[in-house]
mmCIF file of C-alpha atoms and ligand atoms in Angstrom:
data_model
loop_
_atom_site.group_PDB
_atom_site.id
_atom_site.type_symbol
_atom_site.label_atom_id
_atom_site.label_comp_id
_atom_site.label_asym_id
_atom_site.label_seq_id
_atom_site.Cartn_x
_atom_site.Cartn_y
_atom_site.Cartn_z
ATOM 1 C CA UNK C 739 227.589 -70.464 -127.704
ATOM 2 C CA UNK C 740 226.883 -71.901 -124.377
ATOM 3 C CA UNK C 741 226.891 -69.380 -121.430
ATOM 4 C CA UNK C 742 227.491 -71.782 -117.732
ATOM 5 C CA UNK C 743 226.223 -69.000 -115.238
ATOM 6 C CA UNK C 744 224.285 -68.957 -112.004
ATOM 7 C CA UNK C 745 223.648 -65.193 -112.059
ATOM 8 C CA UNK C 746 220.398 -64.361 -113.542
ATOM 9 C CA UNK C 747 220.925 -60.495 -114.033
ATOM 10 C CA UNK C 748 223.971 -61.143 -115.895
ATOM 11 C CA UNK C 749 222.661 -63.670 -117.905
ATOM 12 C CA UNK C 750 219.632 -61.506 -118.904
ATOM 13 C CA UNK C 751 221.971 -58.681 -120.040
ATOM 14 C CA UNK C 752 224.789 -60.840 -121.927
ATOM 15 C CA UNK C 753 222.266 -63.158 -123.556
ATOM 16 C CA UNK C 754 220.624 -60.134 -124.680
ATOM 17 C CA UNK C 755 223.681 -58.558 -125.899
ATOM 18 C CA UNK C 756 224.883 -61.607 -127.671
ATOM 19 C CA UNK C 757 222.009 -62.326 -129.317
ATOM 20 C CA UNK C 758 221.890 -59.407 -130.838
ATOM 21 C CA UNK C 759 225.212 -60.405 -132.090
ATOM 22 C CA UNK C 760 223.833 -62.898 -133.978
ATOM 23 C CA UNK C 761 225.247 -65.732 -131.191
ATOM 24 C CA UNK C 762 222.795 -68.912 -130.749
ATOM 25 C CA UNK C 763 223.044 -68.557 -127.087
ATOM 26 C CA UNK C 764 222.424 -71.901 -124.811
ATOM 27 C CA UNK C 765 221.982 -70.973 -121.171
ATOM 28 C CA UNK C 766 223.331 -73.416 -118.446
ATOM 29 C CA UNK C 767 222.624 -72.354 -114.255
ATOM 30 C CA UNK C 768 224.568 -74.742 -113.228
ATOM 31 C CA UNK C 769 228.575 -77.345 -113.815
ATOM 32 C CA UNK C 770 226.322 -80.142 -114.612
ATOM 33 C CA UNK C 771 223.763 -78.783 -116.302
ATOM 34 C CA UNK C 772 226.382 -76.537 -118.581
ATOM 35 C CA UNK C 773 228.278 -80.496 -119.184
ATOM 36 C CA UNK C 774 225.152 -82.104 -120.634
ATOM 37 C CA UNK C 775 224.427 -78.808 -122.886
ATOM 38 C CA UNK C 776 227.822 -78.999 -123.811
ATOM 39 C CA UNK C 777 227.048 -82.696 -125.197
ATOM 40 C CA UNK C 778 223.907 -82.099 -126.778
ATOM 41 C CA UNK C 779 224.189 -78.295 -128.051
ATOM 42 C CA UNK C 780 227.717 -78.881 -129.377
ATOM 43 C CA UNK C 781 228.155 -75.263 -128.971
ATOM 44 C CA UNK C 782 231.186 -72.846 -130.811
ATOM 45 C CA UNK C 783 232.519 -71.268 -127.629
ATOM 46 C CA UNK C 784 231.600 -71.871 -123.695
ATOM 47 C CA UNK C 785 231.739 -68.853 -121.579
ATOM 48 C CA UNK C 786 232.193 -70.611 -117.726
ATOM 49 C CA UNK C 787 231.400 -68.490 -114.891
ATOM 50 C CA UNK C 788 234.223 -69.625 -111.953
ATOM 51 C CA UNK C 789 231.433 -69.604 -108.979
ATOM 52 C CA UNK C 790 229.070 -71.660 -109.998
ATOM 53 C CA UNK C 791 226.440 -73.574 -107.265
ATOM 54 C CA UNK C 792 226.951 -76.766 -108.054
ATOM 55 C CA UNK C 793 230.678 -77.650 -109.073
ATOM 56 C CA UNK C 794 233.634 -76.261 -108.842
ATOM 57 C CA UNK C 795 234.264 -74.093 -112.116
ATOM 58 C CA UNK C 796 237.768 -75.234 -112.593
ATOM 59 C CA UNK C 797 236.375 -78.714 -112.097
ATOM 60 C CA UNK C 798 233.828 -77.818 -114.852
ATOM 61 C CA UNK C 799 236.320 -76.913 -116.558
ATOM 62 C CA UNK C 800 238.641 -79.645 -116.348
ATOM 63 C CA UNK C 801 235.540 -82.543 -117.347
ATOM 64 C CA UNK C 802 235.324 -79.984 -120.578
ATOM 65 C CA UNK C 803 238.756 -80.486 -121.520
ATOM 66 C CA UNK C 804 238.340 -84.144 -120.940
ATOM 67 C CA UNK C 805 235.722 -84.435 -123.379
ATOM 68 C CA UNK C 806 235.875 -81.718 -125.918
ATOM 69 C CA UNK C 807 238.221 -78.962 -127.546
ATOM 70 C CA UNK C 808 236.020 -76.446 -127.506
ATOM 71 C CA UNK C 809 237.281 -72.701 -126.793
ATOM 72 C CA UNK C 810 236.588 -71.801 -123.109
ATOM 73 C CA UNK C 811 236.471 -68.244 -121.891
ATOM 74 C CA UNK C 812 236.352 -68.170 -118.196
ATOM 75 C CA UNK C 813 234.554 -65.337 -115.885
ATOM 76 C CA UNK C 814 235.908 -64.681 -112.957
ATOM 77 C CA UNK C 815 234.840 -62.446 -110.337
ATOM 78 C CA UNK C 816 237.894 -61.124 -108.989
ATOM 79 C CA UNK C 817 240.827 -60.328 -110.784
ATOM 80 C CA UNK C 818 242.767 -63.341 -108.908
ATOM 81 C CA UNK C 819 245.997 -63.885 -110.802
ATOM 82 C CA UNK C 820 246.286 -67.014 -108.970
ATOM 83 C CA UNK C 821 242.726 -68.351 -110.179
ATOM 84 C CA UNK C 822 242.782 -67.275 -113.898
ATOM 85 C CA UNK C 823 246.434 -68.844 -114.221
ATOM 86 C CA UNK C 824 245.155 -72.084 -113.481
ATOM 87 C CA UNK C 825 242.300 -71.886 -115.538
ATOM 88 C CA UNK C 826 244.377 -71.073 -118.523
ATOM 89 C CA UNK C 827 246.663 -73.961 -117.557
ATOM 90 C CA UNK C 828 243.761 -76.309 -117.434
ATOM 91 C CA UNK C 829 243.214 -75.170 -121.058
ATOM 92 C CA UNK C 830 241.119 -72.289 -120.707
ATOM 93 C CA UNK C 831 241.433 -70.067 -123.948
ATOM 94 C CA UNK C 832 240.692 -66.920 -122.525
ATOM 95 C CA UNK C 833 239.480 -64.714 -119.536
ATOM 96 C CA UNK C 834 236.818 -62.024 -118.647
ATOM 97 C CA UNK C 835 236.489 -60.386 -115.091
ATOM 98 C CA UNK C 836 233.502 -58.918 -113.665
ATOM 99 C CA UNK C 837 231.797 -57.034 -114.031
ATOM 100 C CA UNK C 838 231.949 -57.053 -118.421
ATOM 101 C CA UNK C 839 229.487 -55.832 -121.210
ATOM 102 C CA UNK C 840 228.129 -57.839 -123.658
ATOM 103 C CA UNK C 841 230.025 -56.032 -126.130
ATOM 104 C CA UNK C 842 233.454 -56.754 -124.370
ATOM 105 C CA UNK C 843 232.105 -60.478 -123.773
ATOM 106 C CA UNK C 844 231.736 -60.059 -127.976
ATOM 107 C CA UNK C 845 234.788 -59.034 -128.689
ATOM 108 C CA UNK C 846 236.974 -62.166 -126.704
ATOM 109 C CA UNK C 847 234.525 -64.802 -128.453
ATOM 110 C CA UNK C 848 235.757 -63.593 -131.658
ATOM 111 C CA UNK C 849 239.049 -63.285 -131.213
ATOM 112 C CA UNK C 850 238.853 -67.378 -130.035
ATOM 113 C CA UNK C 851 236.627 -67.954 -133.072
ATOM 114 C CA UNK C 852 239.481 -66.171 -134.738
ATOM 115 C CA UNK C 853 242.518 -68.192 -133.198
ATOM 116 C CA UNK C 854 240.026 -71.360 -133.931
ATOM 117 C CA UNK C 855 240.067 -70.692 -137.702
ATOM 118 C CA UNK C 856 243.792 -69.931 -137.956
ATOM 119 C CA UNK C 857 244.886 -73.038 -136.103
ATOM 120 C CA UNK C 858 247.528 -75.573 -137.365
ATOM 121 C CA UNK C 859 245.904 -78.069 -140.265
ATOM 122 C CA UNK C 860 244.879 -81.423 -138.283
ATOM 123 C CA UNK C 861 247.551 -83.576 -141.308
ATOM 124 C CA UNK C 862 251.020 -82.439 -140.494
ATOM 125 C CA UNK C 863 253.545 -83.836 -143.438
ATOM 126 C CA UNK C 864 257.419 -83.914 -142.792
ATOM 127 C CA UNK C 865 259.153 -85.880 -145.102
ATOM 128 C CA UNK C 866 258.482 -89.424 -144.885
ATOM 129 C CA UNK C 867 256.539 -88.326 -141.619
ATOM 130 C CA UNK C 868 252.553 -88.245 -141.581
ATOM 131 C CA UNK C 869 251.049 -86.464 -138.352
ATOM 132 C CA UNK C 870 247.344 -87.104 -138.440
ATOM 133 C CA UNK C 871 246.148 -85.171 -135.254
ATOM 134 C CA UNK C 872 243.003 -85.494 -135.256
ATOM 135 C CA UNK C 873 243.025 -89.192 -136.147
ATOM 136 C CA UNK C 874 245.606 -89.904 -133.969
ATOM 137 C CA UNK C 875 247.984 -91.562 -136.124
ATOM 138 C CA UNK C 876 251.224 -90.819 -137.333
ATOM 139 C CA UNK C 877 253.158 -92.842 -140.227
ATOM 140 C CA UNK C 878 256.605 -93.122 -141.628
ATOM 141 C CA UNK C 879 256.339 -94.038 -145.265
ATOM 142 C CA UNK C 880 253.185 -95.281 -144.511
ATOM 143 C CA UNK C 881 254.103 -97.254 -141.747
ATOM 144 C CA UNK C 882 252.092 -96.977 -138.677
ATOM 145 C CA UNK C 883 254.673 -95.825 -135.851
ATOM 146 C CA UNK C 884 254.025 -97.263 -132.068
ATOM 147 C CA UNK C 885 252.996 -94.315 -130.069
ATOM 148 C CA UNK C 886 251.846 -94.475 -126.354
ATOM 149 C CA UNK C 887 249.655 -91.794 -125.529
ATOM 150 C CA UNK C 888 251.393 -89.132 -124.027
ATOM 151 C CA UNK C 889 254.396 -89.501 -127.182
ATOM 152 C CA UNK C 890 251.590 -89.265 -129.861
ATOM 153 C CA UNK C 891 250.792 -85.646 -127.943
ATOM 154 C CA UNK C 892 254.239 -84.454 -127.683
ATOM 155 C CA UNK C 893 254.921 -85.601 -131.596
ATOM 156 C CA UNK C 894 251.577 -83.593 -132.481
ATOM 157 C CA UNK C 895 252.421 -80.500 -130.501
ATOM 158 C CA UNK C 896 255.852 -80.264 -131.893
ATOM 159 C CA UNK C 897 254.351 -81.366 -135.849
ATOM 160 C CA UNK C 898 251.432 -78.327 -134.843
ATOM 161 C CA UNK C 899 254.499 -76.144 -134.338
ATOM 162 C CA UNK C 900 256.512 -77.637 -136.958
ATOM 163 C CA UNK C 901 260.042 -76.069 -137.742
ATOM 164 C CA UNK C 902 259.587 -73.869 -134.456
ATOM 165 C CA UNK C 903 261.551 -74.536 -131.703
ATOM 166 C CA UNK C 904 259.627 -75.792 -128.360
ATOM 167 C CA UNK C 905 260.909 -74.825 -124.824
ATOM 168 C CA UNK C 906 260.781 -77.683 -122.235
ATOM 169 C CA UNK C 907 258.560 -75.296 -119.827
ATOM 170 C CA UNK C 908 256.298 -75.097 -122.702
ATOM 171 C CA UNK C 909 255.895 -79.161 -123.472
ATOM 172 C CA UNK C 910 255.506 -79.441 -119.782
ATOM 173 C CA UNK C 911 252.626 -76.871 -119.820
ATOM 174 C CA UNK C 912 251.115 -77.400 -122.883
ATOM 175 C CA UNK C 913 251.563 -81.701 -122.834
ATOM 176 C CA UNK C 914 251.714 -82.602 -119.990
ATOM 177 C CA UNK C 915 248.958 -79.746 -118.191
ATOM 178 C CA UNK C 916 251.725 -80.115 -115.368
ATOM 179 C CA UNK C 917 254.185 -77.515 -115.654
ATOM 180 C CA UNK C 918 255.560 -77.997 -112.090
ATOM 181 C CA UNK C 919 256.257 -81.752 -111.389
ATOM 182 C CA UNK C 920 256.819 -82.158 -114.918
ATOM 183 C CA UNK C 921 260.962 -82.383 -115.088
ATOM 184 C CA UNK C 922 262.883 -82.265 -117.541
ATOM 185 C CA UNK C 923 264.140 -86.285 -117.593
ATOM 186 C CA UNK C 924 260.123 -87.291 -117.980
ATOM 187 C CA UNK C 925 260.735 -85.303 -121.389
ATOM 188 C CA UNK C 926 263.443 -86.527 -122.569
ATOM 189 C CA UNK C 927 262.156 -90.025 -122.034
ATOM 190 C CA UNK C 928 259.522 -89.640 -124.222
ATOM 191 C CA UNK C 929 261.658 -87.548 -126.855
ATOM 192 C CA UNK C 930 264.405 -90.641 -126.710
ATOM 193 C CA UNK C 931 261.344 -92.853 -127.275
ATOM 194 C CA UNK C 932 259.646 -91.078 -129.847
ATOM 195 C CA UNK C 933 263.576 -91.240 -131.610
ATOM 196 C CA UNK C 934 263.278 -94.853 -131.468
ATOM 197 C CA UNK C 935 260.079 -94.758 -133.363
ATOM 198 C CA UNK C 936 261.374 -91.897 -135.856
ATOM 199 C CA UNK C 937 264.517 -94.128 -136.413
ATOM 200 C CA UNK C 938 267.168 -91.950 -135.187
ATOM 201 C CA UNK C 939 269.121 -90.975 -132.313
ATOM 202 C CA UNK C 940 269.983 -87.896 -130.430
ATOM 203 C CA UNK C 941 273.914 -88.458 -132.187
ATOM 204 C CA UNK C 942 272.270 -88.409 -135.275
ATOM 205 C CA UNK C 943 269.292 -87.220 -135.396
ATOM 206 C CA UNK C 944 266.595 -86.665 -138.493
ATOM 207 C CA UNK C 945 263.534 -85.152 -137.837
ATOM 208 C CA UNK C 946 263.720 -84.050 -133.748
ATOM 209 C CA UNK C 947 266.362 -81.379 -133.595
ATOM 210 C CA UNK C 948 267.088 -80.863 -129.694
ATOM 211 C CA UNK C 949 268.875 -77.750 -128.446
ATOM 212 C CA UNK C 950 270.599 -78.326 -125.023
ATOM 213 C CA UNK C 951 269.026 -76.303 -122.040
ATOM 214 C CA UNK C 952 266.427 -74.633 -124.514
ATOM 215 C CA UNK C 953 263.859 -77.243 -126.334
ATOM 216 C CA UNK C 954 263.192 -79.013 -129.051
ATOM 217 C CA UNK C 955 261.691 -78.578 -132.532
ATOM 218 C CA UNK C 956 260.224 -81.131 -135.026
ATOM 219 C CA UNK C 957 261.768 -80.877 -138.879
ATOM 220 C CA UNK C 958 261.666 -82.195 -142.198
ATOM 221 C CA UNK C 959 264.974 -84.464 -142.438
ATOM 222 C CA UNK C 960 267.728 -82.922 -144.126
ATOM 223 C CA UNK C 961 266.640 -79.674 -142.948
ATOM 224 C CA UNK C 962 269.124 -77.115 -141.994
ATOM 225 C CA UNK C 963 270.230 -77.484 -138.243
HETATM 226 CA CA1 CA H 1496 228.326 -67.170 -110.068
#
């Protein structure tokens, strides 16, 4: 695990904690410093402390995201609604606020190691549909589809929560990282276009099933409605 944290005291006592945890615990004092550990440790979890003396720690945390999946549990210092909602919308996984215990600190990393381990298979298959997310390719009947970027997300979000059905507030948050200037029309764009590739239409459609004014969910063809 790699622990981005300027405070020395705290460091002291969590690294001492989590090691005896059994974590492999990398020690960052600084954004930038935290970044290239990040790239050469290739750590399990990052625990990012909010105030940090270099960088902003939602900037941190954003050039994280941009470069890597890994689970992020932010520490904050103040229980700041405001702040922690934005980190989890930037794609933090989790929060802490100070002051914790090691133990505490403990128990969150597992239950993201946890979530880790249980999440969606990176090859979703729906019918004739092939979802590779983590190769970034989808097929029908082994024909590559035409994806822009942003479509190939939506299709994988919907085939990681295939059969389930998707609220619009929840593609805008979870796709698009923009759930307030993301309306609804920029949506259905992309669910029209993804249609085209999926050879349907909204009239008649096969593997997008849309329900009006409440989202959308991804299906095997010939599914029931
Ligand atoms: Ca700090």
């Amino acid at each position: 695990m790699l622990l981005i944290e300027d405070d020395e005291q705290i460091v002291a006592s969590l690294a001492k904690v989590l090691r005896q945890q059994r974590h492999v615990v990398e020690i960052a004092d600084q954004g930038a410093v935290g970044l290239a550990k990040l790239n050469a440790a290739a750590p399990d979890v990052v625990v990012l402390d909010l105030g940090l003396p270099d960088l902003d720690g939602t900037d941190v945390l954003k050039m994280i995201r941009s470069i890597s999946d890994v689970p992020v549990i932010i520490a904050t210092a103040r229980d700041d609604e405001e702040t922690i909602v934005r980190a989890l919308d930037l794609g933090a996984d989790e929060y802490v606020v100070k002051p914790f215990s090691g133990e505490q600190l403990d128990a969150r990393i597992r239950a993201v190691l946890r979530r880790g381990r249980m999440k969606a298979p990176s090859v979703v298959t729906l019918g004739d549909l092939r979802v590779d997310i983590s190769a970034h390719e989808a097929t029908i009947d082994g024909r590559p589809l035409e994806l822009r970027r942003r479509e190939f997300e939506l299709l994988s979000y919907l085939a990681e929560r295939a059969g389930e059905l998707v609220s619009r507030d929840e593609i805008a948050r979870e796709v698009w990282n923009d759930p307030l200037s993301t309306t609804s029309s920029t949506i259905d764009v992309h669910i029209s276009a993804l249609r085209r590739q999926l050879g349907e239409t909204a009239a008649e459609p096969k593997y997008l099933r849309a329900v009006r004014g409440v989202g959308v969910k991804l299906v095997a063809p010939g599914s029931e409605p």
